[in-house]
Every structure is written in structure tokens, then in C-alpha cells.
Coordinates of C-alpha atoms and ligand atoms in Angstrom, one line a residue:
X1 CA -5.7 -26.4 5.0
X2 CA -3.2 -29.4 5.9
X3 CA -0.2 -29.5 4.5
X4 CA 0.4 -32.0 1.3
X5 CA 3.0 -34.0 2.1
X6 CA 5.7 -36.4 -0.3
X7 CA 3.8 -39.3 -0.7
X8 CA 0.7 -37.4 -1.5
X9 CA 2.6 -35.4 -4.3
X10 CA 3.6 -38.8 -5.7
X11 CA 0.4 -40.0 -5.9
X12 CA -0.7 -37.5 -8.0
X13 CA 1.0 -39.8 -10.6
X14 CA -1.3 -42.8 -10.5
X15 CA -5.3 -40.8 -9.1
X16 CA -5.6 -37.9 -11.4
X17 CA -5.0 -35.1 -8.6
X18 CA -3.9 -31.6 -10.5
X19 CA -1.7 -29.4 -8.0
X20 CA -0.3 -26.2 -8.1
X21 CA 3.0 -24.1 -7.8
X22 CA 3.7 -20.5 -7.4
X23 CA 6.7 -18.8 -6.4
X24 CA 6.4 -16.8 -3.4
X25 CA 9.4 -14.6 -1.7
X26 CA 8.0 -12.5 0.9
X27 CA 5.8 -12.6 4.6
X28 CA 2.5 -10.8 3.5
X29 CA 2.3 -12.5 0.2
X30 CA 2.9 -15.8 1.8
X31 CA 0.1 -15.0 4.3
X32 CA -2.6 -14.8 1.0
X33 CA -0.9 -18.1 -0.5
X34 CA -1.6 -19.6 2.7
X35 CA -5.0 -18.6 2.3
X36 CA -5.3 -20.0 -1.0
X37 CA -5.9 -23.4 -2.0
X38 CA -2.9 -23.7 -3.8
X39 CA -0.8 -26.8 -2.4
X40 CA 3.2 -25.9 -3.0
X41 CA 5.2 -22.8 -2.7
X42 CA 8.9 -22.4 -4.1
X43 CA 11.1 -19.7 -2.4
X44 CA 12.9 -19.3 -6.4
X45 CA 15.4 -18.4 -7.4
X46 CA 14.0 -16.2 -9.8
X47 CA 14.3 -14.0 -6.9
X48 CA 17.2 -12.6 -8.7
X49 CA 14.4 -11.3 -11.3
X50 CA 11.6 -10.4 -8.9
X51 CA 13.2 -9.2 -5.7
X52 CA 16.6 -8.2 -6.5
X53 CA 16.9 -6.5 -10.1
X54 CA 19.5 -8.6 -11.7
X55 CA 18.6 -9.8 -15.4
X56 CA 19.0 -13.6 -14.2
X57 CA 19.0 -16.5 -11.9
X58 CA 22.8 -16.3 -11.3
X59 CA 24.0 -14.0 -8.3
X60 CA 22.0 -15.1 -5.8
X61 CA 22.7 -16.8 -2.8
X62 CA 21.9 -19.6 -0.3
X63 CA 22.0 -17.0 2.2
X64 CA 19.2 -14.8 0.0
X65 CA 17.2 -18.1 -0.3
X66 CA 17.4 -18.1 3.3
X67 CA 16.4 -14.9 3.8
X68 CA 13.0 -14.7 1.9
X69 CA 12.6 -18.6 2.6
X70 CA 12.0 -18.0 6.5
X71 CA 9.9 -14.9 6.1
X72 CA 7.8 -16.7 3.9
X73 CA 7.6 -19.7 6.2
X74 CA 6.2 -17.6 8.7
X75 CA 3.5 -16.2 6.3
X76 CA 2.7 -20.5 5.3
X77 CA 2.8 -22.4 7.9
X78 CA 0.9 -25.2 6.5
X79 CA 2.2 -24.9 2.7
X80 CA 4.3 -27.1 1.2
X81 CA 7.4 -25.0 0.5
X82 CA 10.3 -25.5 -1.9
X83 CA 13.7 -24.1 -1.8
X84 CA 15.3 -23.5 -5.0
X85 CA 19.2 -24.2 -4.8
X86 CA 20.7 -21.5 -6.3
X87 CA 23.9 -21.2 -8.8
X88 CA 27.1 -22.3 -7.2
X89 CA 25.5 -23.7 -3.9
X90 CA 25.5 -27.7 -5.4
X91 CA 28.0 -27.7 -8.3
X92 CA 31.4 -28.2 -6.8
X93 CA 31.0 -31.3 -4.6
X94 CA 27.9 -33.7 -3.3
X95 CA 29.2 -32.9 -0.5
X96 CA 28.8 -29.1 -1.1
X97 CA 25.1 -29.6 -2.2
X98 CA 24.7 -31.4 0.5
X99 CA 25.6 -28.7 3.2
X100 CA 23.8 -26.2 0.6
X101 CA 20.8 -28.3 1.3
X102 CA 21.0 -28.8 5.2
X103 CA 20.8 -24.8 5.6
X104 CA 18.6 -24.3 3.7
X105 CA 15.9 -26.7 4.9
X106 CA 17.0 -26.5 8.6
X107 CA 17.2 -22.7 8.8
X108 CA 14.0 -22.1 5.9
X109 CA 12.1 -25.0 7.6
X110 CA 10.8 -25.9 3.8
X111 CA 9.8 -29.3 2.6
X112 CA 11.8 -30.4 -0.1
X113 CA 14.5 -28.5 -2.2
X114 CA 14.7 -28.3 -6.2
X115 CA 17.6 -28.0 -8.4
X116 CA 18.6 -27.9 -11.7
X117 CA 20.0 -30.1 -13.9
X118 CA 19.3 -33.9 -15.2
X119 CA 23.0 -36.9 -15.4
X120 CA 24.9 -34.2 -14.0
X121 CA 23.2 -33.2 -11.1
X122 CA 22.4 -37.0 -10.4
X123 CA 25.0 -37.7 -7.9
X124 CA 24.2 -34.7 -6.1
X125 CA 20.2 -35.4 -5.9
X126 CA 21.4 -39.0 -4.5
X127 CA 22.9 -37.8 -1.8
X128 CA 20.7 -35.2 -0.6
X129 CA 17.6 -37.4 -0.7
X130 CA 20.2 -40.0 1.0
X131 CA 21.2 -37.4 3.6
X132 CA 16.9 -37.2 4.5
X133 CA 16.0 -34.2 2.2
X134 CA 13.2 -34.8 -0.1
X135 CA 14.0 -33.4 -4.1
X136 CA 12.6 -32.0 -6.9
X137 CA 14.8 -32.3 -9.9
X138 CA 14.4 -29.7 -12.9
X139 CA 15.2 -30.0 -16.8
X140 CA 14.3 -28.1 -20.0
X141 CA 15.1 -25.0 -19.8
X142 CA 17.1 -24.4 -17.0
X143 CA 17.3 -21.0 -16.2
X144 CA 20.8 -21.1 -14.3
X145 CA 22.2 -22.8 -17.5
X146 CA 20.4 -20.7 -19.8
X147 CA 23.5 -19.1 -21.1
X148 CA 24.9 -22.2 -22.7
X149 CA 21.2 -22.9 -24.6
X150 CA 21.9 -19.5 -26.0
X151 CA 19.1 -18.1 -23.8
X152 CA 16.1 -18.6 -22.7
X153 CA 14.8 -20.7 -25.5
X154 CA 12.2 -23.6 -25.8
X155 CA 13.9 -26.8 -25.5
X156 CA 13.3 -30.7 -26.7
X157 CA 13.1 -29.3 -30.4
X158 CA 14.4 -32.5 -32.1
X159 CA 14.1 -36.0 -31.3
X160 CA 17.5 -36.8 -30.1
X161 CA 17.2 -33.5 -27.8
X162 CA 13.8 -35.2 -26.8
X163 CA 15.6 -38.3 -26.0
X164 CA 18.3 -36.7 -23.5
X165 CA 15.7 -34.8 -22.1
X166 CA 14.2 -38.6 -21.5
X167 CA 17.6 -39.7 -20.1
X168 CA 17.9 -37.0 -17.6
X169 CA 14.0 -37.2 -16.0
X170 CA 15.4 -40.7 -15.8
X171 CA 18.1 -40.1 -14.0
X172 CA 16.4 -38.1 -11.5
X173 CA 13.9 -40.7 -10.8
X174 CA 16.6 -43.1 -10.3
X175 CA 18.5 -40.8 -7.9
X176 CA 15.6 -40.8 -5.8
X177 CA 13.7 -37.4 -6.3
X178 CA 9.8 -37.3 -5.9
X179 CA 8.9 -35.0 -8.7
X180 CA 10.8 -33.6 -11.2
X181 CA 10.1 -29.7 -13.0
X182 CA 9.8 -29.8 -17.1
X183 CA 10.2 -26.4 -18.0
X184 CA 10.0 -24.8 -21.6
X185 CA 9.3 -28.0 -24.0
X186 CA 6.1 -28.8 -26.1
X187 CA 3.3 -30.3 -25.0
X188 CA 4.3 -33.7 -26.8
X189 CA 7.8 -33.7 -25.1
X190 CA 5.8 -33.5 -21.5
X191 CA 3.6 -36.3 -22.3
X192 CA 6.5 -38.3 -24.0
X193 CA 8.4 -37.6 -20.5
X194 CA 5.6 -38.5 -18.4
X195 CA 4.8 -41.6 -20.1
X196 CA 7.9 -43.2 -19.8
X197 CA 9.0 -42.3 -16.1
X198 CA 7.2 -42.8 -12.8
X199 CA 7.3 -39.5 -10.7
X200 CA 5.4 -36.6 -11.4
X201 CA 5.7 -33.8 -13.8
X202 CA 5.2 -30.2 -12.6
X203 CA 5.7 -28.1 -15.5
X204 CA 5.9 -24.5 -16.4
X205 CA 5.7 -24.0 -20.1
X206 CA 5.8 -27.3 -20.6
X207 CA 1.6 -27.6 -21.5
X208 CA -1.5 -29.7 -19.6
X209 CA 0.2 -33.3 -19.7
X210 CA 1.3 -32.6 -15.9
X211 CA 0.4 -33.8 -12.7
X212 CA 1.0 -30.2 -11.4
X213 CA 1.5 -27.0 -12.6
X214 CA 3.8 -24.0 -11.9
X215 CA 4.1 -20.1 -12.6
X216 CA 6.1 -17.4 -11.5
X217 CA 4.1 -15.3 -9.1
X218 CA 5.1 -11.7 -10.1
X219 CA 4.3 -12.7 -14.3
X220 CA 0.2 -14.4 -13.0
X221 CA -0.4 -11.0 -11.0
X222 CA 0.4 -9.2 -13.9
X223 CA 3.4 -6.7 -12.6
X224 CA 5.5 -6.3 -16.0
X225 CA 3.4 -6.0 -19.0
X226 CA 5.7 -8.3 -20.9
X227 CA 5.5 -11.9 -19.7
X228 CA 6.7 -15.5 -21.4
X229 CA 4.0 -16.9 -23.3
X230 CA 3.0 -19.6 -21.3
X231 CA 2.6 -17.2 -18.0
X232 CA -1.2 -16.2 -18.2
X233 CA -1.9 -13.3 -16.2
X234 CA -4.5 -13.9 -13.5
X235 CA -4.6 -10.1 -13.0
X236 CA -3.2 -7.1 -13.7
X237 CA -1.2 -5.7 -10.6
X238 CA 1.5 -3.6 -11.9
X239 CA -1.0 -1.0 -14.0
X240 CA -3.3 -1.2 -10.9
X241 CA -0.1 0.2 -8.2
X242 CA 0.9 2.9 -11.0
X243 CA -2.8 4.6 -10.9
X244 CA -3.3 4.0 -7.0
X245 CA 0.5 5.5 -6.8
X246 CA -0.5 8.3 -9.3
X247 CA -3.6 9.1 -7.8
X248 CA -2.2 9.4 -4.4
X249 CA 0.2 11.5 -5.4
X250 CA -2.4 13.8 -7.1
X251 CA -4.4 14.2 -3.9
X252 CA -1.9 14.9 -1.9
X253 CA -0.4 17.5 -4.6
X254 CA -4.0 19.2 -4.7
X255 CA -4.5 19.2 -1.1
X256 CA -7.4 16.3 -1.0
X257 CA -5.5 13.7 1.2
X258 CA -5.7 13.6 4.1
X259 CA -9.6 14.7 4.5
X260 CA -11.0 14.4 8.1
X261 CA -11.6 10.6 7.7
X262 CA -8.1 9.9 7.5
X263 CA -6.8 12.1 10.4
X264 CA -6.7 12.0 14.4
X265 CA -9.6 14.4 15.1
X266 CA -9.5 14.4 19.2
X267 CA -9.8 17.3 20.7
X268 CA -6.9 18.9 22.9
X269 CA -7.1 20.7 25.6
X270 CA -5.4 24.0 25.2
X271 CA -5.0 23.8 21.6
X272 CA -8.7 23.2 20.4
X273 CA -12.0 24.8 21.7
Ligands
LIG1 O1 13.0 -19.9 -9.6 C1 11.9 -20.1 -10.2 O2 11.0 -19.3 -10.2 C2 11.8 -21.3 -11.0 C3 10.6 -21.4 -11.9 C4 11.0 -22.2 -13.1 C5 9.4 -21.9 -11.3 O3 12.5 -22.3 -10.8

């Protein structure tokens, strides 16, 4: 399949188009995204979750984005990948975000980067696009930041919330990114947001009134058993390893693995007759 590119992504604001997201950190799960007819891939930083056991967002690195980024690149050639700009890599300086930004789209090879964050991250979104590197922004719940919501909570509960959440898609629009992420807000917030800005909306959590959609690929496959609300799971991977890990280990313990089918059965001279 041919790769979507920027403008296309934008025009999913005006013709109706529905695209898809899912996060992807690794070669051999890359190569089946790749295979799929889903459009966009972000190397996240949910990583930390995912990959790397830490209970958030916050520890990891360019150089981890980097690291997962290029082996996924090689699994999706032709998908549209997004690197996620992790904590500390853009919040010091433009200047900062900026280099942040040159690694990781010269040495990941991705399409675009995303980062969080609505006014204040508007300086920095500005001069990444102006430096050549398409951006999606990302507001709501921000994951990175989730410690000064008090958590991971659903945000754009009252009107004046609803209102900043408004200023902030706008300021991302205005510093130039194609799309921007709406995560964690109800339905009516999204289609408030989308009707009063002019890039797309890819949501996650944030309901239907989006021009594309996005979800975490470890909660779809269905690893943990407990996943957000909003994460429907497409299957259910994680009881499916425990029995194929169980049952392997049963076989093996009772002395059916390996039979005949599973072994080297050429004759040697000298040994067999
Ligand atoms: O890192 C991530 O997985 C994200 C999700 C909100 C898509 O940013």
C-alpha cells in the first residue's frame, strides 16, 4: 500500500476519509501493521508502559524513541510513522525541541513527530514545522502532564475547561501542525473542537467526531485484562500466550514435546542403523 502522506491527512478534514492510528514499537509487529490497511503508526511513548515496565510516560528517552523507531521503520516501510517526543526532549528551549526533533526524524526516518501540549508548546511546534518537520500537536489528557491533572482523568469537564481546550487546538493550528491528537474528552468537546478549527482531529478517547482514530496497540490485542474504557479489545492476546506458555510447558514436563515431527530425524552413520 502507498504511503499517506501530509496533505492527504489534511484532507481528511474537508472529504469524509476515516484513518487509523496504532502504536507500534517493535520489527515483527511492524511487519503485520505494514500488512494491514491501517494508514499511520506512532513509535509512543507509551513505550514506557508497554516495552519498558515503568508506570508512565516519563523516563523515557529520545534515544529509546530512536531505538524502537528504526526497528519499526524497517518492519513499515511504507507506513506513515509518528515519533512521539518524549518528556524532557522539547521543554527547555525551541531550540532543544528542535534538535530533539532532527534525530529523531533523521535517525527513525518517521514522517512527522507529535508532542504534547497546546499555548505552551506553540513556540516549539513553530519552529519545528519551520525547521521542515511536519507536527502533530496533542491536548486533553496529556499523559506526560498527567500528574498535574491529578492523574489520568477525563478532561474538558466544564465549559471554561472546554474553552482552553479550544484555545490550545488553536494554537496548534496557528503554529503550523497538520493534525492535532484530542485525547480523553467527551464526545461533545471533540465535535465542539472540530468545528471550530481547521486541521484534523485524531482522537483516542475522545469519541466518533474525528477524522482519524487512535489506540494503543498492546490494550486492542488484548495483553492486560484491564484496559481504559475507550480501548476496545480487538482480541485477546495476553490469555492466549499464558495457555500456549502453559501448555508448552506441560508437554515438555510430561515428555510430549518434542515428538518426531519436531526433531532432526536423519540418519547417521555410525550412530544409527
Ligand atoms: O504514546 C502514546 O501511545 C500516545 C497515545 C495517546 C496514542 O501518545
Amino acid at each position: 500500500m502507498r504511503k499517506i502522506t501530509v496533505p492527504e491527512i489534511m484532507e481528511t478534514k474537508t472529504n469524509g476519509r476515516k484513518i487509523t492510528l496504532i502504536t507500534c514499537y517493535d520489527y515483527t509487529s511492524a511487519t503485520i501493521v505494514e500488512k494491514s490497511d491501517i494508514e499511520m503508526i506512532l513509535i509512543g511513548d507509551s513505550m514506557g508502559m508497554t516495552m519498558l515496565g515503568y508506570d508512565g510516560t516519563v523516563g523515557v528517552t529520545v534515544d529509546d524513541i530512536i531505538h524502537h523507531g528504526k526497528t519499526v521503520r524497517r518492519g513499515a516501510p511504507t507506513t506513515f510513522i509518528i515519533g512521539d517526543m518524549p518528556f524532557g526532549s522539547y521543554n527547555i528551549s525551541v531550540e532543544q525541541g528542535i534538535a530533539s526533533a532532527n534525530r529523531m526524524f533523521m535517525e527513525i526516518g518517521c514522517d512527522a513527530i507529535k508532542l504534547e501540549g497546546g499555548k505552551r508548546s506553540a513556540a516549539v511546534i513553530k519552529g519545528i514545522v519551520d525547521a521542515g518537520i511536519p507536527v502533530c500537536g496533542h491536548i486533553g489528557l496529556t499523559p506526560q502532564t498527567s500528574s498535574m491533572m491529578g492523574g489520568f482523568k477525563v478532561q474538558g469537564k466544564s465549559m471554561s475547561a472546554v474553552e482552553l481546550l479550544l484555545e490550545d487546538a488553536k494554537a496548534i493550528e496557528a503554529a503550523g501542525a497538520f493534525m492535532v491528537m484530542v485525547e480523553g474528552v467527551p464526545v461533545s468537546v471533540t465535535k465542539y473542537i472540530r468545528d471550530n478549527i481547521n486541521i484534523p482531529i485524531i482522537g483516542i478517547g475522545a469519541g466518533k467526531e474525528c477524522e482519524a482514530q487512535a489506540l494503543v496497540m498492546h490494550d486492542m490485542l488484548g495483553y492486560n485484562e484491564w484496559v481504559p474504557k475507550f480501548a476496545k479489545k480487538y482480541a485477546s492476546l495476553g490469555p492466549q500466550m499464558l495457555d500456549a506458555f502453559n501448555q508448552y510447558h506441560k508437554e515438555v514436563a510430561e515428555g510430549t514435546f518434542p515428538t518426531p515431527e519436531y526433531s532432526y530425524n536423519a540418519k547417521v552413520e555410525g550412530l544409527d542403523k
